[in-house]
Amino acid sequence: MTIVSSIEELESHYGATGEASLVKEIEYLSPSYRKIVESASFCTLSTSGPEGLDCSPRGDDGMVVRIRDDRTLLMPDRLGNNRIDSLRNIVRDPRVSLMFMVPGWNNVLRINGQARISVDPALLASFEKEGKQPRSVIEISIEAVYFQCARALMRADLWNPDKNIQKGDLPSPGMIMQEIQNSFDGTTYDEQWPERAAKSMW
């Protein structure tokens, strides 16, 4: 097996970067990039900390982030499981990366930047939904914005409804946890989850 172990070897193997791959990257939200962010109700949030890396799904029933200005995004931290892995990382290493996905659009939008966690009462109140406020808001200062090649989503045929799995085709969360810990009541967990989720969405 031949292993690539240096940047020089890597660049020699892959060749020069295409012009379009460099032109598309900017340090702010252009009108086109802003429109994509405004259309996205889902993204992933990647962070790094002493324990390692974390990639967290983030979603909302409208925009997944609010645009404060062309260089700042606001992401409410909605109700979750209280692991707060992403937040633990941010307070120790502010570097973050977001990947926005819009159903039907074969590209993804990447935003890299620096984050901090705000618990300002007025800011939390501005994100109130169904009488509930987020516990915090992640403020992201943009450093790089660019779209990424559509080939990955096209190869995966990701937005093709004919490729959607059917209920029961994959293990349920309860089944997964019961497999890990035999004493865990996976059946009850799965039965109660829809009602619990409906009452704790925000």
Short mmCIF file of C-alpha atoms in Angstrom, two decimals:
data_model
loop_
_atom_site.label_atom_id
_atom_site.label_comp_id
_atom_site.label_asym_id
_atom_site.label_seq_id
_atom_site.Cartn_x
_atom_site.Cartn_y
_atom_site.Cartn_z
CA MET A 1 0.00 0.00 0.00
CA THR A 2 1.29 3.46 -0.90
CA ILE A 3 0.34 6.19 1.57
CA VAL A 4 0.34 9.91 0.83
CA SER A 5 2.07 11.57 3.77
CA SER A 6 2.85 15.15 2.73
CA ILE A 7 1.11 18.14 1.16
CA GLU A 8 3.61 18.04 -1.70
CA GLU A 9 2.76 14.43 -2.51
CA LEU A 10 -0.95 15.16 -2.26
CA GLU A 11 -0.82 18.16 -4.59
CA SER A 12 1.37 16.28 -7.05
CA HIS A 13 -1.10 13.40 -7.12
CA TYR A 14 -4.21 15.56 -7.65
CA GLY A 15 -2.85 18.35 -9.77
CA ALA A 16 -3.75 22.05 -9.88
CA THR A 17 -6.96 23.44 -8.37
CA GLY A 18 -9.50 24.62 -10.96
CA GLU A 19 -10.13 28.36 -11.24
CA ALA A 20 -13.83 28.05 -10.38
CA SER A 21 -12.94 26.29 -7.12
CA LEU A 22 -11.06 29.40 -6.03
CA VAL A 23 -13.29 32.15 -7.46
CA LYS A 24 -16.36 30.95 -5.57
CA GLU A 25 -14.85 31.46 -2.09
CA ILE A 26 -15.46 34.85 -0.46
CA GLU A 27 -15.49 36.21 3.11
CA TYR A 28 -19.07 37.47 3.24
CA LEU A 29 -22.60 36.70 2.08
CA SER A 30 -23.06 37.88 -1.49
CA PRO A 31 -26.68 38.36 -2.67
CA SER A 32 -26.70 34.85 -4.18
CA TYR A 33 -25.18 33.21 -1.12
CA ARG A 34 -27.65 35.11 1.10
CA LYS A 35 -30.56 33.72 -0.92
CA ILE A 36 -29.31 30.16 -0.38
CA VAL A 37 -28.99 30.68 3.38
CA GLU A 38 -32.49 32.17 3.46
CA SER A 39 -33.80 29.03 1.72
CA ALA A 40 -32.15 26.56 4.11
CA SER A 41 -34.07 25.07 7.02
CA PHE A 42 -31.31 22.51 7.68
CA CYS A 43 -27.56 22.52 8.10
CA THR A 44 -24.83 20.65 9.92
CA LEU A 45 -22.62 22.34 12.52
CA SER A 46 -19.06 21.03 12.86
CA THR A 47 -16.90 21.93 15.86
CA SER A 48 -13.60 20.86 17.38
CA GLY A 49 -12.54 20.45 20.99
CA PRO A 50 -10.07 18.65 23.26
CA GLU A 51 -12.13 15.45 23.15
CA GLY A 52 -12.27 15.48 19.35
CA LEU A 53 -14.64 16.54 16.60
CA ASP A 54 -18.42 16.92 16.57
CA CYS A 55 -20.90 17.30 13.71
CA SER A 56 -24.43 18.17 14.77
CA PRO A 57 -27.61 18.40 12.66
CA ARG A 58 -29.50 21.68 13.01
CA GLY A 59 -32.98 22.38 11.71
CA ASP A 60 -35.90 24.76 12.08
CA ASP A 61 -39.32 25.28 10.50
CA GLY A 62 -38.02 28.37 8.69
CA MET A 63 -34.47 29.59 8.24
CA VAL A 64 -32.08 27.46 10.27
CA VAL A 65 -30.00 30.58 10.94
CA ARG A 66 -30.84 34.27 11.07
CA ILE A 67 -28.68 36.67 9.07
CA ARG A 68 -27.68 39.61 11.24
CA ASP A 69 -25.53 41.09 8.47
CA ASP A 70 -23.39 39.90 5.57
CA ARG A 71 -20.69 38.68 7.97
CA THR A 72 -22.72 37.40 10.93
CA LEU A 73 -25.16 34.53 11.44
CA LEU A 74 -27.29 33.70 14.48
CA MET A 75 -28.26 30.10 15.24
CA PRO A 76 -30.69 29.35 18.10
CA ASP A 77 -29.84 26.27 20.15
CA ARG A 78 -33.25 24.63 20.30
CA LEU A 79 -34.29 21.97 22.79
CA GLY A 80 -32.23 18.79 22.49
CA ASN A 81 -30.72 16.02 24.58
CA ASN A 82 -28.47 18.27 26.72
CA ARG A 83 -25.25 16.60 25.56
CA ILE A 84 -24.20 20.11 24.38
CA ASP A 85 -21.16 18.63 22.61
CA SER A 86 -21.06 21.47 20.06
CA LEU A 87 -21.36 24.14 22.73
CA ARG A 88 -18.67 22.54 24.90
CA ASN A 89 -16.36 22.68 21.90
CA ILE A 90 -17.18 26.27 20.96
CA VAL A 91 -16.34 27.71 24.39
CA ARG A 92 -12.87 26.13 24.08
CA ASP A 93 -12.27 26.37 20.33
CA PRO A 94 -14.42 28.93 18.45
CA ARG A 95 -13.77 27.51 14.96
CA VAL A 96 -16.95 26.21 13.29
CA SER A 97 -18.04 24.97 9.89
CA LEU A 98 -21.61 24.91 8.57
CA MET A 99 -22.95 22.92 5.63
CA PHE A 100 -26.35 24.02 4.34
CA MET A 101 -28.52 21.62 2.35
CA VAL A 102 -31.70 22.62 0.51
CA PRO A 103 -33.96 19.78 -0.74
CA GLY A 104 -33.93 19.68 -4.52
CA TRP A 105 -30.70 21.71 -4.82
CA ASN A 106 -27.74 19.52 -5.73
CA ASN A 107 -25.05 21.80 -4.34
CA VAL A 108 -24.26 22.46 -0.70
CA LEU A 109 -23.22 25.78 0.81
CA ARG A 110 -20.28 25.88 3.20
CA ILE A 111 -19.62 28.62 5.73
CA ASN A 112 -16.58 28.61 8.00
CA GLY A 113 -16.05 31.05 10.82
CA GLN A 114 -15.62 31.78 14.51
CA ALA A 115 -18.45 31.31 17.01
CA ARG A 116 -19.42 32.41 20.46
CA ILE A 117 -22.40 31.55 22.67
CA SER A 118 -24.83 34.27 23.75
CA VAL A 119 -27.46 34.03 26.47
CA ASP A 120 -28.58 37.64 26.11
CA PRO A 121 -32.23 37.72 27.27
CA ALA A 122 -33.43 39.99 24.46
CA LEU A 123 -31.73 37.86 21.82
CA LEU A 124 -33.18 34.64 23.25
CA ALA A 125 -36.64 36.23 23.34
CA SER A 126 -36.37 37.19 19.68
CA PHE A 127 -36.16 33.48 18.78
CA GLU A 128 -39.17 32.43 20.88
CA LYS A 129 -41.32 29.74 19.27
CA GLU A 130 -44.61 28.46 20.68
CA GLY A 131 -43.85 30.18 23.97
CA LYS A 132 -40.38 28.60 24.30
CA GLN A 133 -37.00 30.26 23.95
CA PRO A 134 -33.72 28.61 22.97
CA ARG A 135 -31.27 28.09 25.83
CA SER A 136 -28.61 30.01 23.91
CA VAL A 137 -27.82 31.52 20.51
CA ILE A 138 -24.64 30.73 18.59
CA GLU A 139 -23.22 33.88 17.00
CA ILE A 140 -21.07 33.05 13.98
CA SER A 141 -18.61 35.50 12.45
CA ILE A 142 -18.13 34.49 8.80
CA GLU A 143 -14.62 33.91 7.47
CA ALA A 144 -15.30 31.90 4.29
CA VAL A 145 -18.36 31.17 2.13
CA TYR A 146 -18.47 28.88 -0.90
CA PHE A 147 -20.68 26.33 -2.62
CA GLN A 148 -19.46 22.81 -3.22
CA CYS A 149 -19.65 20.62 -6.29
CA ALA A 150 -22.96 18.89 -6.99
CA ARG A 151 -21.40 15.55 -7.97
CA ALA A 152 -21.71 14.02 -4.49
CA LEU A 153 -25.46 14.65 -4.22
CA MET A 154 -25.97 13.66 -7.84
CA ARG A 155 -24.11 10.39 -7.35
CA ALA A 156 -26.17 9.69 -4.24
CA ASP A 157 -29.38 10.73 -6.04
CA LEU A 158 -30.22 12.23 -2.68
CA TRP A 159 -33.42 14.09 -3.55
CA ASN A 160 -35.03 11.27 -5.52
CA PRO A 161 -38.21 10.30 -3.59
CA ASP A 162 -38.05 6.83 -5.11
CA LYS A 163 -34.88 6.28 -3.06
CA ASN A 164 -36.53 7.11 0.27
CA ILE A 165 -36.37 4.22 2.71
CA GLN A 166 -39.56 2.73 4.09
CA LYS A 167 -40.43 2.70 7.77
CA GLY A 168 -38.84 -0.34 9.33
CA ASP A 169 -36.06 -0.66 6.75
CA LEU A 170 -33.50 0.60 9.28
CA PRO A 171 -33.17 -0.04 13.02
CA SER A 172 -35.13 2.35 15.24
CA PRO A 173 -33.38 4.35 17.99
CA GLY A 174 -34.91 2.07 20.59
CA MET A 175 -33.61 -1.03 18.81
CA ILE A 176 -30.13 0.49 18.61
CA MET A 177 -30.00 1.27 22.33
CA GLN A 178 -31.42 -2.11 23.32
CA GLU A 179 -28.78 -3.80 21.17
CA ILE A 180 -26.09 -1.87 23.06
CA GLN A 181 -27.66 -2.39 26.49
CA ASN A 182 -29.95 -5.40 26.66
CA SER A 183 -31.80 -4.10 29.75
CA PHE A 184 -32.91 -0.97 27.89
CA ASP A 185 -36.62 -1.05 26.94
CA GLY A 186 -36.34 -0.11 23.28
CA THR A 187 -39.94 -0.93 22.43
CA THR A 188 -41.36 1.47 25.01
CA TYR A 189 -38.87 4.15 24.00
CA ASP A 190 -39.95 3.94 20.34
CA GLU A 191 -43.65 3.90 21.21
CA GLN A 192 -43.40 6.99 23.43
CA TRP A 193 -41.01 8.98 21.21
CA PRO A 194 -43.54 10.58 18.78
CA GLU A 195 -45.64 12.05 21.59
CA ARG A 196 -42.55 13.12 23.54
CA ALA A 197 -41.08 14.81 20.46
CA ALA A 198 -44.33 16.63 19.69
CA LYS A 199 -44.35 18.10 23.20
CA SER A 200 -40.67 19.07 23.22
CA MET A 201 -40.01 20.34 19.69
CA TRP A 202 -38.91 23.81 20.76
#
